[in-house]
Amino acid sequence: MSSSPQSEDFDDAELVVLKDEGGRELPCYIERELELDGKTYLLLLPQNAPIEIFAWDEEDDVTELVSIEEEDEIDRIFADAHAVLSEQNLALKRTAFTLSAVGELPPLDPTEVVTIELDEADESLEPEEFQILARFYNEEQEYAICTPVDPLLFFGKSNANGPVSLLSEEEAEQLQPMLEDMLLDEI
């Protein structure tokens, strides 16, 4: 992962913009269009590198990374995270559904890759690998700014009279396995 998805491969790719309830936007490339029951579904790849911020948590001599998901905490640490990434010529953005970074990511460094269990309660979820881009402190708490090693992909639906939107939780639960099977059949 030496760069965000802004490469020559995507110069002619169609961009769509996902919006969240707060009005934030996330530009995405359309990776695939899938037809199912007369409706068009889209596999979407964010235009810029997705970012996740984790806090280092030490408990009982075990150190682990805990995902920061609360908007209030992200608001509190955002300026520091933005400043640290800007030292690497990356601009941290508050985008829909994920933070993102604009700019050229550093080459993948295996010594900076961590594997994280995102939801211990849900055993069906596979651990994810993240590359640590930077570390910083805020109020004596250490944080890590990371990007996933594997691409972050979204399933969306094409609306005839409006913008592209993400599948609702119910739609994702029902349709995502079928859409994933269709993608595997293409391969």
Short mmCIF file of C-alpha atoms in Angstrom, two decimals:
data_model
loop_
_atom_site.label_atom_id
_atom_site.label_comp_id
_atom_site.label_asym_id
_atom_site.label_seq_id
_atom_site.Cartn_x
_atom_site.Cartn_y
_atom_site.Cartn_z
CA MET A 1 0.00 0.00 0.00
CA SER A 2 2.30 2.73 -1.19
CA SER A 3 -0.37 5.21 -2.10
CA SER A 4 -3.97 6.02 -1.64
CA PRO A 5 -6.22 4.78 -4.42
CA GLN A 6 -5.38 7.93 -6.41
CA SER A 7 -3.37 6.23 -9.12
CA GLU A 8 -3.39 6.00 -12.87
CA ASP A 9 -5.76 3.02 -12.59
CA PHE A 10 -8.52 5.35 -11.47
CA ASP A 11 -8.02 8.32 -13.80
CA ASP A 12 -11.04 7.33 -15.91
CA ALA A 13 -13.04 5.63 -13.13
CA GLU A 14 -16.42 7.03 -12.23
CA LEU A 15 -16.65 8.81 -8.89
CA VAL A 16 -19.76 8.92 -6.74
CA VAL A 17 -20.23 10.71 -3.44
CA LEU A 18 -21.69 9.02 -0.39
CA LYS A 19 -23.23 11.28 2.25
CA ASP A 20 -23.89 10.52 5.89
CA GLU A 21 -26.67 11.86 8.10
CA GLY A 22 -24.45 14.77 9.16
CA GLY A 23 -23.95 15.91 5.55
CA ARG A 24 -20.31 14.81 5.37
CA GLU A 25 -19.21 13.37 2.04
CA LEU A 26 -17.01 10.46 0.98
CA PRO A 27 -15.98 10.36 -2.68
CA CYS A 28 -15.72 6.75 -3.92
CA TYR A 29 -14.74 4.97 -7.08
CA ILE A 30 -17.19 2.47 -8.50
CA GLU A 31 -15.27 -0.80 -8.52
CA ARG A 32 -18.12 -3.00 -9.77
CA GLU A 33 -21.77 -2.76 -10.70
CA LEU A 34 -23.89 -5.77 -9.79
CA GLU A 35 -27.46 -6.46 -10.91
CA LEU A 36 -29.69 -8.37 -8.50
CA ASP A 37 -33.47 -8.67 -8.76
CA GLY A 38 -33.60 -5.80 -11.26
CA LYS A 39 -31.71 -3.39 -8.99
CA THR A 40 -28.19 -2.03 -9.39
CA TYR A 41 -25.76 -2.40 -6.50
CA LEU A 42 -22.27 -0.94 -6.40
CA LEU A 43 -18.99 -1.99 -4.85
CA LEU A 44 -17.35 1.27 -3.78
CA LEU A 45 -13.73 2.12 -2.92
CA PRO A 46 -13.00 5.43 -1.15
CA GLN A 47 -10.99 7.83 -3.29
CA ASN A 48 -8.68 8.66 -0.39
CA ALA A 49 -7.05 6.45 2.22
CA PRO A 50 -9.38 5.46 5.05
CA ILE A 51 -8.05 6.32 8.50
CA GLU A 52 -8.78 4.87 11.89
CA ILE A 53 -7.50 6.24 15.18
CA PHE A 54 -6.76 3.87 18.03
CA ALA A 55 -5.82 4.47 21.65
CA TRP A 56 -3.09 2.40 23.27
CA ASP A 57 -4.65 0.69 26.27
CA GLU A 58 -2.46 -1.02 28.87
CA GLU A 59 -4.25 -3.35 31.22
CA ASP A 60 -2.74 -6.17 33.30
CA ASP A 61 0.60 -5.93 31.43
CA VAL A 62 -1.22 -6.39 28.11
CA THR A 63 -1.10 -3.58 25.56
CA GLU A 64 -3.82 -3.39 22.96
CA LEU A 65 -5.22 -0.87 20.52
CA VAL A 66 -8.81 0.27 21.06
CA SER A 67 -10.69 1.95 18.21
CA ILE A 68 -11.82 5.53 18.83
CA GLU A 69 -15.39 5.76 17.57
CA GLU A 70 -17.03 8.38 19.80
CA GLU A 71 -17.49 11.65 17.93
CA ASP A 72 -16.66 13.68 21.05
CA GLU A 73 -13.29 11.99 21.47
CA ILE A 74 -12.51 12.32 17.76
CA ASP A 75 -13.40 16.02 17.99
CA ARG A 76 -11.07 16.42 20.99
CA ILE A 77 -8.03 14.77 19.34
CA PHE A 78 -8.65 15.68 15.69
CA ALA A 79 -6.39 18.76 15.61
CA ASP A 80 -3.45 16.78 17.01
CA ALA A 81 -4.02 13.90 14.59
CA HIS A 82 -4.30 16.35 11.69
CA ALA A 83 -1.03 18.06 12.69
CA VAL A 84 0.87 14.77 13.01
CA LEU A 85 -0.30 13.53 9.60
CA SER A 86 0.49 16.89 7.96
CA GLU A 87 4.15 16.27 8.88
CA GLN A 88 3.93 13.36 6.39
CA ASN A 89 2.23 15.54 3.73
CA LEU A 90 -1.13 13.90 4.45
CA ALA A 91 -4.28 15.89 5.11
CA LEU A 92 -6.70 14.30 7.58
CA LYS A 93 -10.35 14.85 6.61
CA ARG A 94 -13.65 14.35 8.45
CA THR A 95 -15.50 12.40 5.78
CA ALA A 96 -18.66 10.30 5.83
CA PHE A 97 -18.42 6.81 7.35
CA THR A 98 -14.65 7.02 7.96
CA LEU A 99 -11.89 9.54 8.46
CA SER A 100 -9.67 9.78 5.40
CA ALA A 101 -6.27 11.09 4.40
CA VAL A 102 -5.48 12.90 1.20
CA GLY A 103 -1.96 12.44 -0.13
CA GLU A 104 0.63 9.77 -0.81
CA LEU A 105 0.82 7.11 1.90
CA PRO A 106 4.26 5.87 2.92
CA PRO A 107 5.33 2.45 1.61
CA LEU A 108 4.01 -0.51 3.59
CA ASP A 109 6.39 -1.19 6.47
CA PRO A 110 5.85 -4.69 7.95
CA THR A 111 7.25 -3.49 11.30
CA GLU A 112 4.39 -0.97 11.51
CA VAL A 113 1.57 -3.45 10.77
CA VAL A 114 -0.70 -4.48 13.63
CA THR A 115 -3.50 -7.04 13.67
CA ILE A 116 -6.63 -5.95 15.49
CA GLU A 117 -9.76 -7.82 16.55
CA LEU A 118 -12.41 -5.19 15.81
CA ASP A 119 -15.28 -6.91 17.59
CA GLU A 120 -14.45 -9.66 20.04
CA ALA A 121 -18.17 -10.38 20.55
CA ASP A 122 -18.68 -11.21 16.86
CA GLU A 123 -16.53 -14.26 16.11
CA SER A 124 -17.53 -14.20 12.42
CA LEU A 125 -15.45 -11.05 11.86
CA GLU A 126 -11.87 -11.68 10.80
CA PRO A 127 -9.06 -9.71 12.47
CA GLU A 128 -7.90 -6.77 10.38
CA GLU A 129 -4.41 -5.56 9.65
CA PHE A 130 -3.57 -1.87 9.90
CA GLN A 131 -0.43 0.08 9.06
CA ILE A 132 0.48 2.58 11.75
CA LEU A 133 1.13 5.90 10.01
CA ALA A 134 1.83 8.02 13.09
CA ARG A 135 1.57 8.16 16.87
CA PHE A 136 0.78 11.08 19.10
CA TYR A 137 -0.18 11.96 22.66
CA ASN A 138 -3.18 13.91 23.87
CA GLU A 139 -3.72 14.44 27.61
CA GLU A 140 -1.18 11.70 28.44
CA GLN A 141 -2.99 9.15 26.27
CA GLU A 142 -1.05 7.64 23.35
CA TYR A 143 -2.89 7.28 20.04
CA ALA A 144 -2.04 5.56 16.75
CA ILE A 145 -3.25 6.79 13.37
CA CYS A 146 -3.70 3.80 11.08
CA THR A 147 -4.89 2.84 7.63
CA PRO A 148 -6.17 -0.63 6.76
CA VAL A 149 -3.76 -2.84 4.81
CA ASP A 150 -6.66 -4.27 2.79
CA PRO A 151 -8.94 -1.89 0.88
CA LEU A 152 -12.02 -0.60 2.67
CA LEU A 153 -14.99 -1.39 0.43
CA PHE A 154 -18.63 -0.41 0.75
CA PHE A 155 -21.74 -1.82 -0.87
CA GLY A 156 -24.08 0.87 -2.12
CA LYS A 157 -27.19 1.04 -4.21
CA SER A 158 -27.85 3.14 -7.22
CA ASN A 159 -31.02 5.20 -6.92
CA ALA A 160 -32.65 6.15 -10.22
CA ASN A 161 -33.81 9.54 -8.97
CA GLY A 162 -31.07 10.43 -6.53
CA PRO A 163 -27.59 9.91 -5.21
CA VAL A 164 -25.89 6.61 -4.44
CA SER A 165 -26.43 5.45 -0.86
CA LEU A 166 -25.04 2.75 1.37
CA LEU A 167 -27.11 -0.32 2.01
CA SER A 168 -29.12 -0.08 5.21
CA GLU A 169 -28.23 -2.52 7.99
CA GLU A 170 -31.18 -4.71 7.03
CA GLU A 171 -30.29 -4.62 3.33
CA ALA A 172 -26.65 -5.39 4.08
CA GLU A 173 -27.62 -8.33 6.26
CA GLN A 174 -29.90 -9.71 3.56
CA LEU A 175 -28.09 -8.77 0.34
CA GLN A 176 -24.37 -8.56 1.12
CA PRO A 177 -23.81 -12.37 1.17
CA MET A 178 -25.48 -12.67 -2.25
CA LEU A 179 -23.48 -9.72 -3.64
CA GLU A 180 -20.24 -11.18 -2.27
CA ASP A 181 -21.08 -14.53 -3.93
CA MET A 182 -21.65 -12.71 -7.24
CA LEU A 183 -18.21 -11.07 -6.90
CA LEU A 184 -16.57 -14.41 -6.17
CA ASP A 185 -18.28 -15.92 -9.23
CA GLU A 186 -16.72 -13.14 -11.38
CA ILE A 187 -13.26 -14.12 -10.14
#
